[in-house]
Coordinates of C-alpha atoms in Angstrom, one line a residue:
X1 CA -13.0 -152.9 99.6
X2 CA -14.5 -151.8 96.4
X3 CA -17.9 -150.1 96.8
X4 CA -17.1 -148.8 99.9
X5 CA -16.4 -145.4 101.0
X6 CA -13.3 -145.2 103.2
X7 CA -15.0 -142.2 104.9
X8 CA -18.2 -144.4 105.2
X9 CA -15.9 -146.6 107.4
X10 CA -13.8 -144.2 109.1
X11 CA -16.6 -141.5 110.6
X12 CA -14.4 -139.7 112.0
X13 CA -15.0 -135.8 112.1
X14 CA -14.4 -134.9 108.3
X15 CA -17.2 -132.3 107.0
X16 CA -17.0 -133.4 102.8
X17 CA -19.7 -130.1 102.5
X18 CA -17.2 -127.2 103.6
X19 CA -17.4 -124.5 102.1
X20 CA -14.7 -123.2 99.2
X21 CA -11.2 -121.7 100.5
X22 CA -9.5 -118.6 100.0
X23 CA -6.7 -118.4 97.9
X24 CA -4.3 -117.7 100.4
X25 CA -5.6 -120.8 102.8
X26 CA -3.5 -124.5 102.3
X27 CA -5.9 -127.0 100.7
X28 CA -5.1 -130.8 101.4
X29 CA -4.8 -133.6 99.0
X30 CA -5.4 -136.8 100.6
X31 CA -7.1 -139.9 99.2
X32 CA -10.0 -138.7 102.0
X33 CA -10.2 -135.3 100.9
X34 CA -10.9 -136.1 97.3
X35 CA -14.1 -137.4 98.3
X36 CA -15.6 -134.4 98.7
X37 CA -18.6 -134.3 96.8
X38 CA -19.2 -138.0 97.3
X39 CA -20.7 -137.8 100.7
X40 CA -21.5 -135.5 103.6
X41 CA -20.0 -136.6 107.3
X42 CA -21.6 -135.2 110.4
X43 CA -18.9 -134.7 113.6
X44 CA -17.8 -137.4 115.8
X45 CA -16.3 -136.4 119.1
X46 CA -13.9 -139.2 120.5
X47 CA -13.6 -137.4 123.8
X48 CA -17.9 -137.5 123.8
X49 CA -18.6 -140.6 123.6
X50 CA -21.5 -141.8 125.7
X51 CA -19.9 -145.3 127.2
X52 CA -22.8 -146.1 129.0
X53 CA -24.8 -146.1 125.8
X54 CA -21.9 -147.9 124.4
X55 CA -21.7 -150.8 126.9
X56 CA -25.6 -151.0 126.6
X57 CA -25.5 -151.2 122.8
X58 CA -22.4 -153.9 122.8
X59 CA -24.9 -155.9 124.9
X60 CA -28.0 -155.5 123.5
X61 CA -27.1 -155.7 120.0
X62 CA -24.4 -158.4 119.3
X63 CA -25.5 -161.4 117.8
X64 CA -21.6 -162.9 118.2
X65 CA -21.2 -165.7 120.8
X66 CA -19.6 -164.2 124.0
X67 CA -16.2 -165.8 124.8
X68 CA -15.9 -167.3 128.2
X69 CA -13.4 -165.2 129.3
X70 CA -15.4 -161.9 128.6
X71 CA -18.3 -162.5 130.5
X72 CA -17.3 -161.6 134.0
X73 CA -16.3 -158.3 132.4
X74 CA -19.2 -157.3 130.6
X75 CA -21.2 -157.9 134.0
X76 CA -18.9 -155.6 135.1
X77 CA -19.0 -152.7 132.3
X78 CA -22.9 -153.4 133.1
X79 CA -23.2 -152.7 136.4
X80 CA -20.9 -149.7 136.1
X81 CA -23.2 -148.5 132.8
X82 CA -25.9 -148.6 135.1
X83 CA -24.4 -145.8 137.5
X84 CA -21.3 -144.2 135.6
X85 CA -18.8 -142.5 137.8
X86 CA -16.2 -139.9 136.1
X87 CA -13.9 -141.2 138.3
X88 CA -13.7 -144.8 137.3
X89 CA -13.9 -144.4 133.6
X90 CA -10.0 -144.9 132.8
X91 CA -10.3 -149.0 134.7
X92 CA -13.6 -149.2 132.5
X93 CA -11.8 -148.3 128.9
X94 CA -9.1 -151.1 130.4
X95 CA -12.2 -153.6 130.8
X96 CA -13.6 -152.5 127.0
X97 CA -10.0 -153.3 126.0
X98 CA -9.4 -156.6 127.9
X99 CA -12.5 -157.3 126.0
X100 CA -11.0 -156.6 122.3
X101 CA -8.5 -159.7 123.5
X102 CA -11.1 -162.1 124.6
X103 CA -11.7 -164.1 122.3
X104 CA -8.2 -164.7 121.0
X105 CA -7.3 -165.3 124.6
X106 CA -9.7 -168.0 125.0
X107 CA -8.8 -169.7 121.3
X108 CA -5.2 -169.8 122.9
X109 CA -6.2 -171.8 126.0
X110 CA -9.0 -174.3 123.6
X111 CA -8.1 -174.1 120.1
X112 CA -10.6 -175.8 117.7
X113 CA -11.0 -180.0 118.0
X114 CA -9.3 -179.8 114.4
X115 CA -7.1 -176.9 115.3
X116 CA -8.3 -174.5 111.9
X117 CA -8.9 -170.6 112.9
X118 CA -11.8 -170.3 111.0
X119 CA -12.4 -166.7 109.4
X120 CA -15.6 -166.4 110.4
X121 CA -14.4 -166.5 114.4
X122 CA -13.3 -162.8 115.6
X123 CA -16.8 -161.5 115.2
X124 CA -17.1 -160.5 118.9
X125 CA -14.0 -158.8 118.3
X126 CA -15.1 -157.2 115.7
X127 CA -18.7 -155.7 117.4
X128 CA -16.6 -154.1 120.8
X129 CA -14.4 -152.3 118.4
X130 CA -17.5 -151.2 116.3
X131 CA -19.1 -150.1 119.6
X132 CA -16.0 -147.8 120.5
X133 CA -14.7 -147.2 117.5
X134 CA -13.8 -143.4 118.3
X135 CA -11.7 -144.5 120.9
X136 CA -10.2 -147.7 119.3
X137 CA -6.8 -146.2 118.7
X138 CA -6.8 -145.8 122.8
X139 CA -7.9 -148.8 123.4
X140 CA -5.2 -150.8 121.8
X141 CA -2.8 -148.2 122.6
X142 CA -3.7 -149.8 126.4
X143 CA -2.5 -153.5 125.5
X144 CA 1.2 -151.7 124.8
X145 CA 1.1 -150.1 128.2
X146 CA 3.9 -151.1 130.6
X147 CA 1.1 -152.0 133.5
X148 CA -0.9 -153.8 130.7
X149 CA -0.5 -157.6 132.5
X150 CA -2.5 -156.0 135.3
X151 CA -4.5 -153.3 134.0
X152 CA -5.8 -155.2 131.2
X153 CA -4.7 -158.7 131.0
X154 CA -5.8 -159.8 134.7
X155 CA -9.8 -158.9 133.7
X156 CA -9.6 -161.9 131.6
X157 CA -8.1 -164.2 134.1
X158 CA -6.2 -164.2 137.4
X159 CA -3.0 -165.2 135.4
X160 CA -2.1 -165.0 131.5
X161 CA 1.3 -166.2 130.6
X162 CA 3.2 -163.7 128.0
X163 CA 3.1 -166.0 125.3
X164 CA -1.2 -166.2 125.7
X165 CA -1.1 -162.3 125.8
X166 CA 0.8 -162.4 122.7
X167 CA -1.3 -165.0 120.9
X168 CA -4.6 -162.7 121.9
X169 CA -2.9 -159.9 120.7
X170 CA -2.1 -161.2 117.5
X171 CA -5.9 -162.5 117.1
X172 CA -7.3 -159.3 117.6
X173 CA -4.9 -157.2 115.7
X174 CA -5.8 -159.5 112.6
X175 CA -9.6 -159.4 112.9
X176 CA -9.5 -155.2 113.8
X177 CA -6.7 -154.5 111.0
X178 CA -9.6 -155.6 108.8
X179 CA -11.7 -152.1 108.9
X180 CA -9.5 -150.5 111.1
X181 CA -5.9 -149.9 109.3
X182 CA -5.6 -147.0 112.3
X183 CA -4.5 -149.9 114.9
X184 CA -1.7 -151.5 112.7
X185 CA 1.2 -149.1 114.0
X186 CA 0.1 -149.8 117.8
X187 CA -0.3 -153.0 117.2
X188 CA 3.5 -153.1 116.2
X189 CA 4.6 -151.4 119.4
X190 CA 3.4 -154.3 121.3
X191 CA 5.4 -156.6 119.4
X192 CA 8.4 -154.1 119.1
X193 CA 10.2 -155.5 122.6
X194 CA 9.3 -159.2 121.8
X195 CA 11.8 -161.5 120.7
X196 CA 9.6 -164.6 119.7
X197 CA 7.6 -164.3 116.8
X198 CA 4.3 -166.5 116.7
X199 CA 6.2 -169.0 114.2
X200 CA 8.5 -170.0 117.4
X201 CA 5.7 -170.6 119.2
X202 CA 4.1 -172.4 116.6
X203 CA 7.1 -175.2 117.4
X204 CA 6.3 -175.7 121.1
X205 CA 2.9 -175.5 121.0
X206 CA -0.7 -175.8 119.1
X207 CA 1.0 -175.1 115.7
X208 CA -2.5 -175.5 113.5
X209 CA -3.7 -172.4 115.7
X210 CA -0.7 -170.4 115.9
X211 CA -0.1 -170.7 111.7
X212 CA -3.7 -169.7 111.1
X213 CA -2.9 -166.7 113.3
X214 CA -0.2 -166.1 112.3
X215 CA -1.0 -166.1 108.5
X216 CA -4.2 -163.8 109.1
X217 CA -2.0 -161.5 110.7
X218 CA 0.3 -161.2 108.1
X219 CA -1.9 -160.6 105.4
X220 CA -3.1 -158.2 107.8
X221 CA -0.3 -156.1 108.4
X222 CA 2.5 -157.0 106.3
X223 CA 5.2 -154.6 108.4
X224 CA 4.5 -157.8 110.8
X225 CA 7.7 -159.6 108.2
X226 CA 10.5 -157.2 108.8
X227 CA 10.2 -157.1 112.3
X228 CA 13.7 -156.8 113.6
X229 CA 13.6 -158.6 116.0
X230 CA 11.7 -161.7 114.6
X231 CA 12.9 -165.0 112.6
X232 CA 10.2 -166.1 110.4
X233 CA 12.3 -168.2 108.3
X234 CA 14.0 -171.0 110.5
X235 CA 10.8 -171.7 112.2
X236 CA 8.6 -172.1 109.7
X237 CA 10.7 -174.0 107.4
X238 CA 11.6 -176.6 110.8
X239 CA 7.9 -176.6 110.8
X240 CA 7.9 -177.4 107.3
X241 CA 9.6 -180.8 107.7
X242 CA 8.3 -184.0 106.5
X243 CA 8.0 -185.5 110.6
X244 CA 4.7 -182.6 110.9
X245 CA 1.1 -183.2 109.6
X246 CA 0.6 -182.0 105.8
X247 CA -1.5 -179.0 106.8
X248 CA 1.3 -177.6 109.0
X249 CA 3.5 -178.1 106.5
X250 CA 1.6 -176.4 104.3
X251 CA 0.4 -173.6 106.3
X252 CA 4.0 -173.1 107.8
X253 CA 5.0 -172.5 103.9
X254 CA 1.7 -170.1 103.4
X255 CA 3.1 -168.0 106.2
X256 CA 6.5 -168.3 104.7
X257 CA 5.5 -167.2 101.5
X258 CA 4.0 -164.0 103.2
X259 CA 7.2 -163.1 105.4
X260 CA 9.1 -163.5 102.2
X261 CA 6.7 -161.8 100.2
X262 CA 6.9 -163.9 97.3
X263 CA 5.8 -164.1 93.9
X264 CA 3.6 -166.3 92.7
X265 CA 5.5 -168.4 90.8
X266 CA 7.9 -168.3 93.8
X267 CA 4.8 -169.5 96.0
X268 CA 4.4 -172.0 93.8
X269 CA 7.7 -173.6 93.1
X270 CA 8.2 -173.8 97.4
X271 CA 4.7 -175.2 97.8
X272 CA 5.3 -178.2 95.1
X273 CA 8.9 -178.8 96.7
X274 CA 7.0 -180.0 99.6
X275 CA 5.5 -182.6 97.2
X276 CA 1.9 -183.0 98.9
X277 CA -1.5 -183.9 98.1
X278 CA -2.8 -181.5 95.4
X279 CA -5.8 -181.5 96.8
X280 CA -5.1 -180.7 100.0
X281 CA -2.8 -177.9 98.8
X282 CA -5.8 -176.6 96.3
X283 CA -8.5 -177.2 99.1
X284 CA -6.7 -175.6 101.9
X285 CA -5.4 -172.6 99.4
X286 CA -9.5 -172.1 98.6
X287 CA -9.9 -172.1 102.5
X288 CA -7.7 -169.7 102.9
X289 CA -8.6 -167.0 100.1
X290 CA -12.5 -167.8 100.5
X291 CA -12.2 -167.4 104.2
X292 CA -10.2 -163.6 104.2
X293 CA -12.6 -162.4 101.5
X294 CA -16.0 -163.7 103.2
X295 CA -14.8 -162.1 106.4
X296 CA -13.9 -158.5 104.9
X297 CA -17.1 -158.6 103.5
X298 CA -18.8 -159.2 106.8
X299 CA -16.6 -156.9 108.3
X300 CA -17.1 -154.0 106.0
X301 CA -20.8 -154.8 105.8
X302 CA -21.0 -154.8 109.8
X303 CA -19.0 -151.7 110.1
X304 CA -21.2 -149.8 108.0
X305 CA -24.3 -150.2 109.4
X306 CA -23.3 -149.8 113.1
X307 CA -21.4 -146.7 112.1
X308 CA -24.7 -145.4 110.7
X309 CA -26.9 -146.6 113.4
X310 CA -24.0 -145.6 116.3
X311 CA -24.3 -141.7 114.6
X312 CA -28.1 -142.1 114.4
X313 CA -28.2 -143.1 118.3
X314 CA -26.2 -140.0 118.5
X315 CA -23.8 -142.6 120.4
X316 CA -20.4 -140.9 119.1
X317 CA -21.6 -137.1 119.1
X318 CA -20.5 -134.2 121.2
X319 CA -24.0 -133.5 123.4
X320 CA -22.4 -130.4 125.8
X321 CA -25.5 -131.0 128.2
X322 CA -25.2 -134.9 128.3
X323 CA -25.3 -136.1 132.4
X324 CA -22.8 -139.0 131.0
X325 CA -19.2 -139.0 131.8
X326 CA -16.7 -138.1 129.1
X327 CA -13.4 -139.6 127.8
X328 CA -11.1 -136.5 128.8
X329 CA -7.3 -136.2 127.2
X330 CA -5.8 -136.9 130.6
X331 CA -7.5 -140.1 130.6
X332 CA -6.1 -141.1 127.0
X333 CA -3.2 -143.7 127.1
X334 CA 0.6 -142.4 127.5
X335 CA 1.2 -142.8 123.3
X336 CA -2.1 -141.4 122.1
X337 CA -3.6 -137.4 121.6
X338 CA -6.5 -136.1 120.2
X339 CA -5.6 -134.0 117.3
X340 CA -8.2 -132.4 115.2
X341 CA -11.2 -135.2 116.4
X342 CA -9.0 -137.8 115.5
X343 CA -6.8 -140.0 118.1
X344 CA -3.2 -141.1 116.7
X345 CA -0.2 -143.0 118.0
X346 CA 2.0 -140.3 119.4
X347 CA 5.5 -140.6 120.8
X348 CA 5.1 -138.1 123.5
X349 CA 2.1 -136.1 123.2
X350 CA 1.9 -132.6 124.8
X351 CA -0.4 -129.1 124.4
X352 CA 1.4 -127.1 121.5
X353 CA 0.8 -123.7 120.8
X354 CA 1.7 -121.4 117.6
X355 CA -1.7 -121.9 115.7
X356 CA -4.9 -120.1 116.1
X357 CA -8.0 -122.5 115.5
X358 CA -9.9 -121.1 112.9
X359 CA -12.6 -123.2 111.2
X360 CA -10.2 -123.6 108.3
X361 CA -7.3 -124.3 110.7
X362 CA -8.8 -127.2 112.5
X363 CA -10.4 -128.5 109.2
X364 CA -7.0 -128.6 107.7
X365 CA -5.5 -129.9 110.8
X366 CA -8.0 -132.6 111.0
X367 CA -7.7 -133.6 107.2
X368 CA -4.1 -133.7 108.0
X369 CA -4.5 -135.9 111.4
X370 CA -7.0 -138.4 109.7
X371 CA -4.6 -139.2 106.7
X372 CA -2.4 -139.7 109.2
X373 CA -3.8 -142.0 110.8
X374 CA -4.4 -144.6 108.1
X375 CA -0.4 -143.8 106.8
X376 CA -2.3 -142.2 103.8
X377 CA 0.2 -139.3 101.9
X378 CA -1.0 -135.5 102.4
X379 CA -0.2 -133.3 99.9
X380 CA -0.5 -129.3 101.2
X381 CA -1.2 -126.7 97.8
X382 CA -1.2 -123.1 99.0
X383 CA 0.4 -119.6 98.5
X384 CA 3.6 -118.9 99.8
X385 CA 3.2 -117.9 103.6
X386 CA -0.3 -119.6 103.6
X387 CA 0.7 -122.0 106.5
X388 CA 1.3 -125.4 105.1
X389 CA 4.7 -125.5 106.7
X390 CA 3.4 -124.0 110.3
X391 CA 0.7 -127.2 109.8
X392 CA 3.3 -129.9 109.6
X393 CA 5.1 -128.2 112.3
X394 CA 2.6 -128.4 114.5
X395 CA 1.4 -131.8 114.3
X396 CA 4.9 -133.0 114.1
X397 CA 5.3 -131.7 117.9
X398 CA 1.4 -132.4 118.7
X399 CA 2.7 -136.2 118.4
X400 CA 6.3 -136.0 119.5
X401 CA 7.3 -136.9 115.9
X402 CA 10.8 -135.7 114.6
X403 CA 10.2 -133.9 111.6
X404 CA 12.7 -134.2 108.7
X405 CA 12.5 -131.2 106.2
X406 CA 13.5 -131.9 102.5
X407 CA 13.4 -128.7 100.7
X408 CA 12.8 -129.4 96.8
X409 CA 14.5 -127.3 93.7
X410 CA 14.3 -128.1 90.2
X411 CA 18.2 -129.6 90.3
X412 CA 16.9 -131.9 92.8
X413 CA 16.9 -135.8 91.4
X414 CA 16.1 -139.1 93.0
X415 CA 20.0 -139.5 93.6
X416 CA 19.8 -136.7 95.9
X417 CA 16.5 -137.6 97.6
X418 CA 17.7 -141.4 98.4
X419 CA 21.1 -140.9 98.8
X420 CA 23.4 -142.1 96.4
X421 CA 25.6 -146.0 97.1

């Protein structure tokens, strides 16, 4: 997204203007951090978020067409914004994340009269996770919850088969991957116990829809190929076959080409052996490329100036003597914590203990936690004994992660660091 600050788009709580560190403090290297002197990031509280303010906003201020399916909730969420109770706020954040799936809930029960996607749909989507973005990370962390058919699912209608959740998942995942790379791993542990991928269910049913999906998702997130569990390849090349419509054919080989990750000469050679029209192949291709880049633009032009307007609203900020009800940790999905001012996918998330939170402790920790986030390296540099192992130690239990320690020498090679066959 060139011309774009990622930090512009992120807003988490990253202070660029800190001051210089001691010697003896761990610094962090991240491709964050190096924008230091680019631009100046006030705090953002995930766990003081005004939701009230946030449901009013969401329906004030979207221009996108409300899907059917999300009405009945936002009359809810407004009613409740109205007179916010502490104690209900855990079903609302299940409402606000029913409503992330409406609109790819709805596209699976009426796909389009000529069955095409088209990029520009997804901007409702895209405006409720702009409106809670602090708190995105929980809120798709709720789709992956074991309740989720009933928590979440049943707010958009009194029954959703599993292959509709699926399909509504996928949707969402491929519009909110756009701005939001944060989502991408919990995404993944929706889809981890699945067995069908959306190219099976591309066979059996509204396979025009299901492609399109299925190709925006995985130019989305490309770990979506090399899910274990899934078989891209017999599905799509059965879809493939000369007895289906020339644009499933060819968007079955599109999606194909992405599982596979081909080249483009690869691309090329399996799209001409399915000897179509070259304009349709060229027409559709333009469709395609066109449609991804016109919608990041959007996207990233939309995130940008809600972010700013969301911090100028004060919307996302920590306001100690606020009368509205706050998101607390205990009200967090199972898989997320707070670390640092930043929410990440934990395995089993628990109070740790060890470090004392200085200013340049919790900056560090949150530099850490907000590369993490977006699967972004971290390099530490400090003195020996400054506390860059301690760090990783600590967030490594913070999330419930394993933590595997490599220690380096100067016999060390690249047999010895990926093993040697």
């Amino acid at each position: 997204m060139p011309g774009v600050d990622l930090v512009e788009l992120g807003l988490e709580r990253l202070d660029l203007a800190t001051p210089s560190q001691a010697p003896d403090e761990p610094t962090i290297e991240t491709p964050v951090a190096r924008m230091h002197d680019t631009i100046r990031i006030r705090d953002v509280d995930p766990l003081s978020v005004d939701l009230p303010l946030a449901i009013k906003s969401l329906v004030e201020q979207t221009s996108a067409p409300v899907p059917r399916s999300a009405q009945s909730v936002l009359r809810r969420l407004s009613k409740w914004a109205k007179a916010p109770q502490q104690s209900t706020v855990s079903e609302t954040l299940n409402r606000v994340s029913a409503l992330l799936l409406a609109e790819g809930f709805d596209a699976s029960l009426q796909p389009p009269a000529d069955g095409r996607v088209e990029w520009a749909d997804g901007q409702f989507t895209l405006a409720v996770g702009l409106a809670f973005r602090p708190l995105l990370v929980d809120l798709v962390a709720r789709w992956t919850m074991a309740d989720a058919p009933t928590s979440i699912f049943h707010h958009l209608a009194d029954h959703v088969t599993r292959n509709q959740a699926h399909v509504a998942v996928a949707y969402a995942a491929g519009c909110l991957a756009a701005t939001a790379p944060q989502i991408r791993s919990l995404a993944m542990r929706y889809f981890a116990p699945t067995s069908e991928c959306l190219a099976e269910l591309a066979v059996s049913g509204d396979s025009l829809h299901l492609l399109v999906v299925a190709y925006r998702l995985l130019r989305r997130m490309p770990e979506a190929a090399s899910h274990g569990a899934w078989d891209w390849a017999s599905p799509l090349t059965e879809l493939m076959g000369r007895e289906h419509p020339s644009l499933v054919r060819l968007l079955a080989c599109e999606c194909l080409c992405l599982a596979r990750a081909l080249a483009d000469q690869a691309r090329s050679q399996l799209v001409g052996s399915l000897q179509l029209d070259p304009q349709l192949v060229a027409s559709t291709r333009a469709w395609l490329v066109h449609g991804m880049q016109t919608f990041d633009s959007r996207a990233v032009g939309l995130t940008v100036q809600t972010n700013r307007i969301n911090v100028e609203r004060r919307l996302w900020l920590a306001e100690p003597d606020a009368p509205h009800p706050w998101v607390t940790e205990s009200q967090l999905s199972a898989c997320v914590a707070c670390v640092g001012g930043v929410l990440l996918h934990a395995h089993s998330p628990g109070a740790v203990g060890g470090l004392v939170m200085t200013p340049t402790v919790a900056r560090n920790i949150h530099g850490m936690a907000l590369a993490t986030s977006r699967s972004e390296p971290v390099l530490l540099l400090g003195a020996a004994g400054s506390g860059k192992t301690a760090l990783v130690e600590w967030l490594a239990q913070r999330t419930g992660n394993d933590l595997v320690a490599v220690h380096v020498s100067s016999n060390m090679d690249a047999k010895v660091l990926l093993g040697n066959y």
